């Protein structure tokens, strides 16, 4: 299902696809995730869930900084909104956090929710795997994918311990 979710992201995008566009979108998604977890931490009733959400927000901040570090190695160019919108024609990226759990969620439920969001990010990066032929660009995508998988596995291990 996740593969289908991102399968059409770039189909109408006919300009030259650039890794920087993918990374800009990734950065926007990380910021969206951070804002969601910080907001959810303010609303959560359980103190342990609040602390966990703040930890998740900090992780998303770290991911965003990682992307910004990659982008900073190139000549600075602001994201082209039309290109970004064309890559996300279905609007899937803007709706990643629109079905949040309720404020009385358990830690188990928020961990499961976060795992689902991480896997959607993995699928996002994977959806561009066949768009680039340059090995260094593919490695950058794989780096971002691996980071999200590592975060997913940390959450999975945490879930097993709950």
PDB file of N, CA and C in Angstrom, residues 27-119:
ATOM      1  N   UNK A  27      13.159  17.490   3.667  1.00  0.00           N
ATOM      2  CA  UNK A  27      13.338  18.472   4.736  1.00  0.00           C
ATOM      3  C   UNK A  27      11.995  19.026   5.205  1.00  0.00           C
ATOM      4  N   UNK A  28      11.130  19.328   4.246  1.00  0.00           N
ATOM      5  CA  UNK A  28       9.788  19.814   4.609  1.00  0.00           C
ATOM      6  C   UNK A  28       9.021  18.769   5.415  1.00  0.00           C
ATOM      7  N   UNK A  29       9.163  17.519   5.034  1.00  0.00           N
ATOM      8  CA  UNK A  29       8.472  16.444   5.741  1.00  0.00           C
ATOM      9  C   UNK A  29       9.029  16.266   7.148  1.00  0.00           C
ATOM     10  N   UNK A  30      10.337  16.412   7.303  1.00  0.00           N
ATOM     11  CA  UNK A  30      10.945  16.307   8.636  1.00  0.00           C
ATOM     12  C   UNK A  30      10.458  17.441   9.534  1.00  0.00           C
ATOM     13  N   UNK A  31      10.358  18.636   8.968  1.00  0.00           N
ATOM     14  CA  UNK A  31       9.845  19.766   9.756  1.00  0.00           C
ATOM     15  C   UNK A  31       8.386  19.542  10.146  1.00  0.00           C
ATOM     16  N   UNK A  32       7.625  18.979   9.219  1.00  0.00           N
ATOM     17  CA  UNK A  32       6.230  18.663   9.500  1.00  0.00           C
ATOM     18  C   UNK A  32       6.149  17.646  10.644  1.00  0.00           C
ATOM     19  N   UNK A  33       7.007  16.649  10.604  1.00  0.00           N
ATOM     20  CA  UNK A  33       7.028  15.625  11.652  1.00  0.00           C
ATOM     21  C   UNK A  33       7.406  16.238  12.996  1.00  0.00           C
ATOM     22  N   UNK A  34       8.421  17.083  12.986  1.00  0.00           N
ATOM     23  CA  UNK A  34       8.841  17.729  14.234  1.00  0.00           C
ATOM     24  C   UNK A  34       7.699  18.554  14.829  1.00  0.00           C
ATOM     25  N   UNK A  35       7.062  19.357  13.999  1.00  0.00           N
ATOM     26  CA  UNK A  35       5.961  20.197  14.479  1.00  0.00           C
ATOM     27  C   UNK A  35       4.825  19.332  15.021  1.00  0.00           C
ATOM     28  N   UNK A  36       4.523  18.238  14.339  1.00  0.00           N
ATOM     29  CA  UNK A  36       3.475  17.348  14.808  1.00  0.00           C
ATOM     30  C   UNK A  36       3.807  16.805  16.192  1.00  0.00           C
ATOM     31  N   UNK A  37       5.003  16.251  16.364  1.00  0.00           N
ATOM     32  CA  UNK A  37       5.353  15.628  17.645  1.00  0.00           C
ATOM     33  C   UNK A  37       5.419  16.651  18.776  1.00  0.00           C
ATOM     34  N   UNK A  38       5.896  17.856  18.497  1.00  0.00           N
ATOM     35  CA  UNK A  38       5.919  18.895  19.546  1.00  0.00           C
ATOM     36  C   UNK A  38       4.495  19.302  19.936  1.00  0.00           C
ATOM     37  N   UNK A  39       3.656  19.455  18.940  1.00  0.00           N
ATOM     38  CA  UNK A  39       2.262  19.796  19.209  1.00  0.00           C
ATOM     39  C   UNK A  39       1.577  18.676  19.985  1.00  0.00           C
ATOM     40  N   UNK A  40       1.814  17.446  19.563  1.00  0.00           N
ATOM     41  CA  UNK A  40       1.193  16.305  20.233  1.00  0.00           C
ATOM     42  C   UNK A  40       1.680  16.188  21.670  1.00  0.00           C
ATOM     43  N   UNK A  41       2.961  16.508  21.899  1.00  0.00           N
ATOM     44  CA  UNK A  41       3.505  16.460  23.263  1.00  0.00           C
ATOM     45  C   UNK A  41       2.756  17.429  24.173  1.00  0.00           C
ATOM     46  N   UNK A  42       2.359  18.576  23.652  1.00  0.00           N
ATOM     47  CA  UNK A  42       1.612  19.554  24.467  1.00  0.00           C
ATOM     48  C   UNK A  42       0.218  19.042  24.807  1.00  0.00           C
ATOM     49  N   UNK A  43      -0.357  18.230  23.912  1.00  0.00           N
ATOM     50  CA  UNK A  43      -1.727  17.761  24.098  1.00  0.00           C
ATOM     51  C   UNK A  43      -1.839  16.430  24.838  1.00  0.00           C
ATOM     52  N   UNK A  44      -0.786  15.631  24.800  1.00  0.00           N
ATOM     53  CA  UNK A  44      -0.845  14.288  25.385  1.00  0.00           C
ATOM     54  C   UNK A  44      -1.111  14.353  26.880  1.00  0.00           C
ATOM     55  N   UNK A  45      -1.948  13.457  27.347  1.00  0.00           N
ATOM     56  CA  UNK A  45      -2.307  13.429  28.766  1.00  0.00           C
ATOM     57  C   UNK A  45      -1.283  12.691  29.612  1.00  0.00           C
ATOM     58  N   UNK A  46      -0.664  11.688  29.040  1.00  0.00           N
ATOM     59  CA  UNK A  46       0.295  10.856  29.760  1.00  0.00           C
ATOM     60  C   UNK A  46       1.690  11.493  29.704  1.00  0.00           C
ATOM     61  N   UNK A  47       2.332  11.640  30.862  1.00  0.00           N
ATOM     62  CA  UNK A  47       3.654  12.274  30.932  1.00  0.00           C
ATOM     63  C   UNK A  47       4.705  11.494  30.145  1.00  0.00           C
ATOM     64  N   UNK A  48       4.631  10.175  30.183  1.00  0.00           N
ATOM     65  CA  UNK A  48       5.593   9.351  29.447  1.00  0.00           C
ATOM     66  C   UNK A  48       5.422   9.541  27.939  1.00  0.00           C
ATOM     67  N   UNK A  49       4.196   9.645  27.487  1.00  0.00           N
ATOM     68  CA  UNK A  49       3.931   9.890  26.070  1.00  0.00           C
ATOM     69  C   UNK A  49       4.449  11.269  25.679  1.00  0.00           C
ATOM     70  N   UNK A  50       4.240  12.269  26.540  1.00  0.00           N
ATOM     71  CA  UNK A  50       4.738  13.622  26.257  1.00  0.00           C
ATOM     72  C   UNK A  50       6.254  13.606  26.067  1.00  0.00           C
ATOM     73  N   UNK A  51       6.957  12.966  26.990  1.00  0.00           N
ATOM     74  CA  UNK A  51       8.421  12.901  26.898  1.00  0.00           C
ATOM     75  C   UNK A  51       8.862  12.179  25.642  1.00  0.00           C
ATOM     76  N   UNK A  52       8.165  11.103  25.320  1.00  0.00           N
ATOM     77  CA  UNK A  52       8.512  10.333  24.130  1.00  0.00           C
ATOM     78  C   UNK A  52       8.300  11.172  22.870  1.00  0.00           C
ATOM     79  N   UNK A  53       7.215  11.919  22.812  1.00  0.00           N
ATOM     80  CA  UNK A  53       6.945  12.778  21.649  1.00  0.00           C
ATOM     81  C   UNK A  53       8.018  13.845  21.487  1.00  0.00           C
ATOM     82  N   UNK A  54       8.480  14.402  22.592  1.00  0.00           N
ATOM     83  CA  UNK A  54       9.560  15.389  22.514  1.00  0.00           C
ATOM     84  C   UNK A  54      10.841  14.749  21.996  1.00  0.00           C
ATOM     85  N   UNK A  55      11.091  13.504  22.398  1.00  0.00           N
ATOM     86  CA  UNK A  55      12.257  12.779  21.880  1.00  0.00           C
ATOM     87  C   UNK A  55      12.112  12.566  20.374  1.00  0.00           C
ATOM     88  N   UNK A  56      10.917  12.181  19.927  1.00  0.00           N
ATOM     89  CA  UNK A  56      10.673  12.004  18.491  1.00  0.00           C
ATOM     90  C   UNK A  56      10.883  13.318  17.735  1.00  0.00           C
ATOM     91  N   UNK A  57      10.400  14.411  18.304  1.00  0.00           N
ATOM     92  CA  UNK A  57      10.568  15.723  17.670  1.00  0.00           C
ATOM     93  C   UNK A  57      12.052  16.053  17.515  1.00  0.00           C
ATOM     94  N   UNK A  58      12.836  15.753  18.558  1.00  0.00           N
ATOM     95  CA  UNK A  58      14.274  16.007  18.480  1.00  0.00           C
ATOM     96  C   UNK A  58      14.929  15.156  17.389  1.00  0.00           C
ATOM     97  N   UNK A  59      14.477  13.920  17.227  1.00  0.00           N
ATOM     98  CA  UNK A  59      14.999  13.057  16.166  1.00  0.00           C
ATOM     99  C   UNK A  59      14.686  13.641  14.788  1.00  0.00           C
ATOM    100  N   UNK A  60      13.475  14.144  14.633  1.00  0.00           N
ATOM    101  CA  UNK A  60      13.093  14.735  13.346  1.00  0.00           C
ATOM    102  C   UNK A  60      13.916  15.994  13.068  1.00  0.00           C
ATOM    103  N   UNK A  61      14.216  16.762  14.101  1.00  0.00           N
ATOM    104  CA  UNK A  61      15.081  17.931  13.950  1.00  0.00           C
ATOM    105  C   UNK A  61      16.459  17.489  13.467  1.00  0.00           C
ATOM    106  N   UNK A  62      16.970  16.409  14.047  1.00  0.00           N
ATOM    107  CA  UNK A  62      18.268  15.876  13.643  1.00  0.00           C
ATOM    108  C   UNK A  62      18.238  15.433  12.178  1.00  0.00           C
ATOM    109  N   UNK A  63      17.159  14.780  11.771  1.00  0.00           N
ATOM    110  CA  UNK A  63      17.039  14.359  10.372  1.00  0.00           C
ATOM    111  C   UNK A  63      17.030  15.575   9.441  1.00  0.00           C
ATOM    112  N   UNK A  64      16.311  16.603   9.831  1.00  0.00           N
ATOM    113  CA  UNK A  64      16.244  17.823   9.013  1.00  0.00           C
ATOM    114  C   UNK A  64      17.634  18.451   8.885  1.00  0.00           C
ATOM    115  N   UNK A  65      18.371  18.488   9.981  1.00  0.00           N
ATOM    116  CA  UNK A  65      19.728  19.046   9.935  1.00  0.00           C
ATOM    117  C   UNK A  65      20.637  18.217   9.034  1.00  0.00           C
ATOM    118  N   UNK A  66      20.428  16.923   9.048  1.00  0.00           N
ATOM    119  CA  UNK A  66      21.208  16.042   8.187  1.00  0.00           C
ATOM    120  C   UNK A  66      20.960  16.384   6.712  1.00  0.00           C
ATOM    121  N   UNK A  67      19.707  16.584   6.373  1.00  0.00           N
ATOM    122  CA  UNK A  67      19.358  16.948   4.996  1.00  0.00           C
ATOM    123  C   UNK A  67      19.941  18.316   4.653  1.00  0.00           C
ATOM    124  N   UNK A  68      19.815  19.261   5.570  1.00  0.00           N
ATOM    125  CA  UNK A  68      20.351  20.600   5.323  1.00  0.00           C
ATOM    126  C   UNK A  68      21.865  20.562   5.131  1.00  0.00           C
ATOM    127  N   UNK A  69      22.545  19.678   5.859  1.00  0.00           N
ATOM    128  CA  UNK A  69      23.991  19.537   5.690  1.00  0.00           C
ATOM    129  C   UNK A  69      24.324  19.024   4.290  1.00  0.00           C
ATOM    130  N   UNK A  70      23.532  18.095   3.791  1.00  0.00           N
ATOM    131  CA  UNK A  70      23.744  17.607   2.420  1.00  0.00           C
ATOM    132  C   UNK A  70      23.515  18.729   1.413  1.00  0.00           C
ATOM    133  N   UNK A  71      22.433  19.467   1.603  1.00  0.00           N
ATOM    134  CA  UNK A  71      22.105  20.551   0.673  1.00  0.00           C
ATOM    135  C   UNK A  71      23.132  21.683   0.722  1.00  0.00           C
ATOM    136  N   UNK A  72      23.741  21.893   1.874  1.00  0.00           N
ATOM    137  CA  UNK A  72      24.686  23.005   2.021  1.00  0.00           C
ATOM    138  C   UNK A  72      25.974  22.786   1.231  1.00  0.00           C
ATOM    139  N   UNK A  73      26.197  21.571   0.769  1.00  0.00           N
ATOM    140  CA  UNK A  73      27.397  21.282  -0.005  1.00  0.00           C
ATOM    141  C   UNK A  73      27.276  21.739  -1.456  1.00  0.00           C
ATOM    142  N   UNK A  74      26.074  22.104  -1.864  1.00  0.00           N
ATOM    143  CA  UNK A  74      25.838  22.554  -3.228  1.00  0.00           C
ATOM    144  C   UNK A  74      25.654  24.063  -3.254  1.00  0.00           C
ATOM    145  N   UNK A  75      25.690  24.622  -4.436  1.00  0.00           N
ATOM    146  CA  UNK A  75      25.398  26.042  -4.597  1.00  0.00           C
ATOM    147  C   UNK A  75      23.994  26.294  -4.072  1.00  0.00           C
ATOM    148  N   UNK A  76      23.846  27.255  -3.166  1.00  0.00           N
ATOM    149  CA  UNK A  76      22.524  27.488  -2.580  1.00  0.00           C
ATOM    150  C   UNK A  76      21.481  27.869  -3.633  1.00  0.00           C
ATOM    151  N   UNK A  77      20.372  27.200  -3.591  1.00  0.00           N
ATOM    152  CA  UNK A  77      19.226  27.514  -4.442  1.00  0.00           C
ATOM    153  C   UNK A  77      17.977  27.289  -3.605  1.00  0.00           C
ATOM    154  N   UNK A  78      17.132  28.277  -3.512  1.00  0.00           N
ATOM    155  CA  UNK A  78      15.891  28.055  -2.760  1.00  0.00           C
ATOM    156  C   UNK A  78      15.036  27.025  -3.482  1.00  0.00           C
ATOM    157  N   UNK A  79      14.233  26.298  -2.717  1.00  0.00           N
ATOM    158  CA  UNK A  79      13.365  25.308  -3.370  1.00  0.00           C
ATOM    159  C   UNK A  79      12.409  25.982  -4.339  1.00  0.00           C
ATOM    160  N   UNK A  80      12.229  25.399  -5.476  1.00  0.00           N
ATOM    161  CA  UNK A  80      11.286  25.882  -6.468  1.00  0.00           C
ATOM    162  C   UNK A  80       9.928  25.252  -6.136  1.00  0.00           C
ATOM    163  N   UNK A  81       9.013  26.037  -5.650  1.00  0.00           N
ATOM    164  CA  UNK A  81       7.707  25.529  -5.211  1.00  0.00           C
ATOM    165  C   UNK A  81       6.965  24.769  -6.301  1.00  0.00           C
ATOM    166  N   UNK A  82       7.048  25.240  -7.539  1.00  0.00           N
ATOM    167  CA  UNK A  82       6.338  24.551  -8.627  1.00  0.00           C
ATOM    168  C   UNK A  82       6.909  23.152  -8.858  1.00  0.00           C
ATOM    169  N   UNK A  83       8.235  23.041  -8.786  1.00  0.00           N
ATOM    170  CA  UNK A  83       8.850  21.727  -8.937  1.00  0.00           C
ATOM    171  C   UNK A  83       8.439  20.806  -7.795  1.00  0.00           C
ATOM    172  N   UNK A  84       8.459  21.337  -6.572  1.00  0.00           N
ATOM    173  CA  UNK A  84       8.089  20.523  -5.415  1.00  0.00           C
ATOM    174  C   UNK A  84       6.630  20.084  -5.503  1.00  0.00           C
ATOM    175  N   UNK A  85       5.764  20.999  -5.911  1.00  0.00           N
ATOM    176  CA  UNK A  85       4.346  20.656  -6.047  1.00  0.00           C
ATOM    177  C   UNK A  85       4.130  19.625  -7.150  1.00  0.00           C
ATOM    178  N   UNK A  86       4.884  19.744  -8.243  1.00  0.00           N
ATOM    179  CA  UNK A  86       4.749  18.782  -9.331  1.00  0.00           C
ATOM    180  C   UNK A  86       5.181  17.386  -8.893  1.00  0.00           C
ATOM    181  N   UNK A  87       6.184  17.320  -8.032  1.00  0.00           N
ATOM    182  CA  UNK A  87       6.639  16.026  -7.525  1.00  0.00           C
ATOM    183  C   UNK A  87       5.620  15.412  -6.571  1.00  0.00           C
ATOM    184  N   UNK A  88       4.776  16.249  -5.990  1.00  0.00           N
ATOM    185  CA  UNK A  88       3.775  15.787  -5.020  1.00  0.00           C
ATOM    186  C   UNK A  88       2.374  16.091  -5.540  1.00  0.00           C
ATOM    187  N   UNK A  89       2.112  15.719  -6.773  1.00  0.00           N
ATOM    188  CA  UNK A  89       0.854  16.051  -7.426  1.00  0.00           C
ATOM    189  C   UNK A  89      -0.358  15.511  -6.662  1.00  0.00           C
ATOM    190  N   UNK A  90      -0.229  14.369  -6.016  1.00  0.00           N
ATOM    191  CA  UNK A  90      -1.353  13.790  -5.277  1.00  0.00           C
ATOM    192  C   UNK A  90      -1.516  14.393  -3.883  1.00  0.00           C
ATOM    193  N   UNK A  91      -0.570  15.224  -3.460  1.00  0.00           N
ATOM    194  CA  UNK A  91      -0.664  15.855  -2.149  1.00  0.00           C
ATOM    195  C   UNK A  91      -0.404  14.910  -0.993  1.00  0.00           C
ATOM    196  N   UNK A  92       0.169  13.765  -1.255  1.00  0.00           N
ATOM    197  CA  UNK A  92       0.401  12.776  -0.198  1.00  0.00           C
ATOM    198  C   UNK A  92       1.351  13.301   0.875  1.00  0.00           C
ATOM    199  N   UNK A  93       2.360  14.051   0.463  1.00  0.00           N
ATOM    200  CA  UNK A  93       3.360  14.507   1.423  1.00  0.00           C
ATOM    201  C   UNK A  93       2.797  15.540   2.387  1.00  0.00           C
ATOM    202  N   UNK A  94       1.799  16.268   1.947  1.00  0.00           N
ATOM    203  CA  UNK A  94       1.199  17.282   2.811  1.00  0.00           C
ATOM    204  C   UNK A  94       0.208  16.677   3.794  1.00  0.00           C
ATOM    205  N   UNK A  95      -0.065  15.402   3.655  1.00  0.00           N
ATOM    206  CA  UNK A  95      -1.084  14.782   4.510  1.00  0.00           C
ATOM    207  C   UNK A  95      -0.521  13.684   5.401  1.00  0.00           C
ATOM    208  N   UNK A  96       0.780  13.649   5.581  1.00  0.00           N
ATOM    209  CA  UNK A  96       1.383  12.572   6.364  1.00  0.00           C
ATOM    210  C   UNK A  96       0.876  12.491   7.799  1.00  0.00           C
ATOM    211  N   UNK A  97       0.621  13.598   8.430  1.00  0.00           N
ATOM    212  CA  UNK A  97       0.270  13.584   9.844  1.00  0.00           C
ATOM    213  C   UNK A  97      -1.159  14.043  10.098  1.00  0.00           C
ATOM    214  N   UNK A  98      -2.045  13.742   9.187  1.00  0.00           N
ATOM    215  CA  UNK A  98      -3.419  14.213   9.322  1.00  0.00           C
ATOM    216  C   UNK A  98      -4.342  13.244  10.056  1.00  0.00           C
ATOM    217  N   UNK A  99      -3.872  12.071  10.401  1.00  0.00           N
ATOM    218  CA  UNK A  99      -4.695  11.112  11.146  1.00  0.00           C
ATOM    219  C   UNK A  99      -4.009  10.750  12.453  1.00  0.00           C
ATOM    220  N   UNK A 100      -3.782  11.734  13.298  1.00  0.00           N
ATOM    221  CA  UNK A 100      -3.054  11.451  14.536  1.00  0.00           C
ATOM    222  C   UNK A 100      -3.908  10.683  15.536  1.00  0.00           C
ATOM    223  N   UNK A 101      -3.250   9.991  16.447  1.00  0.00           N
ATOM    224  CA  UNK A 101      -4.003   9.342  17.521  1.00  0.00           C
ATOM    225  C   UNK A 101      -4.599  10.402  18.433  1.00  0.00           C
ATOM    226  N   UNK A 102      -5.493   9.986  19.307  1.00  0.00           N
ATOM    227  CA  UNK A 102      -6.117  10.930  20.242  1.00  0.00           C
ATOM    228  C   UNK A 102      -5.144  11.270  21.367  1.00  0.00           C
ATOM    229  N   UNK A 103      -5.438  12.323  22.107  1.00  0.00           N
ATOM    230  CA  UNK A 103      -4.535  12.789  23.155  1.00  0.00           C
ATOM    231  C   UNK A 103      -4.413  11.818  24.323  1.00  0.00           C
ATOM    232  N   UNK A 104      -5.321  10.847  24.427  1.00  0.00           N
ATOM    233  CA  UNK A 104      -5.217   9.859  25.508  1.00  0.00           C
ATOM    234  C   UNK A 104      -4.523   8.580  25.033  1.00  0.00           C
ATOM    235  N   UNK A 105      -3.702   8.707  23.998  1.00  0.00           N
ATOM    236  CA  UNK A 105      -2.988   7.580  23.405  1.00  0.00           C
ATOM    237  C   UNK A 105      -2.008   6.964  24.411  1.00  0.00           C
ATOM    238  N   UNK A 106      -1.781   5.674  24.257  1.00  0.00           N
ATOM    239  CA  UNK A 106      -0.770   5.007  25.078  1.00  0.00           C
ATOM    240  C   UNK A 106       0.584   5.139  24.389  1.00  0.00           C
ATOM    241  N   UNK A 107       1.630   4.844  25.136  1.00  0.00           N
ATOM    242  CA  UNK A 107       2.961   4.908  24.546  1.00  0.00           C
ATOM    243  C   UNK A 107       3.078   3.883  23.412  1.00  0.00           C
ATOM    244  N   UNK A 108       2.490   2.729  23.589  1.00  0.00           N
ATOM    245  CA  UNK A 108       2.511   1.710  22.540  1.00  0.00           C
ATOM    246  C   UNK A 108       1.885   2.245  21.257  1.00  0.00           C
ATOM    247  N   UNK A 109       0.759   2.913  21.382  1.00  0.00           N
ATOM    248  CA  UNK A 109       0.073   3.434  20.201  1.00  0.00           C
ATOM    249  C   UNK A 109       0.873   4.534  19.507  1.00  0.00           C
ATOM    250  N   UNK A 110       1.517   5.401  20.277  1.00  0.00           N
ATOM    251  CA  UNK A 110       2.283   6.477  19.639  1.00  0.00           C
ATOM    252  C   UNK A 110       3.549   5.914  18.996  1.00  0.00           C
ATOM    253  N   UNK A 111       4.131   4.871  19.592  1.00  0.00           N
ATOM    254  CA  UNK A 111       5.289   4.229  18.965  1.00  0.00           C
ATOM    255  C   UNK A 111       4.870   3.592  17.638  1.00  0.00           C
ATOM    256  N   UNK A 112       3.747   2.910  17.629  1.00  0.00           N
ATOM    257  CA  UNK A 112       3.252   2.297  16.387  1.00  0.00           C
ATOM    258  C   UNK A 112       2.967   3.362  15.332  1.00  0.00           C
ATOM    259  N   UNK A 113       2.389   4.471  15.750  1.00  0.00           N
ATOM    260  CA  UNK A 113       2.104   5.571  14.840  1.00  0.00           C
ATOM    261  C   UNK A 113       3.408   6.114  14.243  1.00  0.00           C
ATOM    262  N   UNK A 114       4.402   6.331  15.101  1.00  0.00           N
ATOM    263  CA  UNK A 114       5.686   6.856  14.639  1.00  0.00           C
ATOM    264  C   UNK A 114       6.362   5.869  13.687  1.00  0.00           C
ATOM    265  N   UNK A 115       6.247   4.579  13.969  1.00  0.00           N
ATOM    266  CA  UNK A 115       6.813   3.561  13.071  1.00  0.00           C
ATOM    267  C   UNK A 115       6.167   3.652  11.688  1.00  0.00           C
ATOM    268  N   UNK A 116       4.877   3.837  11.658  1.00  0.00           N
ATOM    269  CA  UNK A 116       4.172   3.973  10.381  1.00  0.00           C
ATOM    270  C   UNK A 116       4.659   5.205   9.620  1.00  0.00           C
ATOM    271  N   UNK A 117       4.846   6.313  10.315  1.00  0.00           N
ATOM    272  CA  UNK A 117       5.328   7.529   9.653  1.00  0.00           C
ATOM    273  C   UNK A 117       6.745   7.323   9.103  1.00  0.00           C
ATOM    274  N   UNK A 118       7.591   6.634   9.864  1.00  0.00           N
ATOM    275  CA  UNK A 118       8.954   6.366   9.394  1.00  0.00           C
ATOM    276  C   UNK A 118       8.931   5.513   8.122  1.00  0.00           C
ATOM    277  N   UNK A 119       8.071   4.510   8.091  1.00  0.00           N
ATOM    278  CA  UNK A 119       7.999   3.657   6.901  1.00  0.00           C
ATOM    279  C   UNK A 119       7.459   4.430   5.699  1.00  0.00           C
TER     280      UNK A 119
END
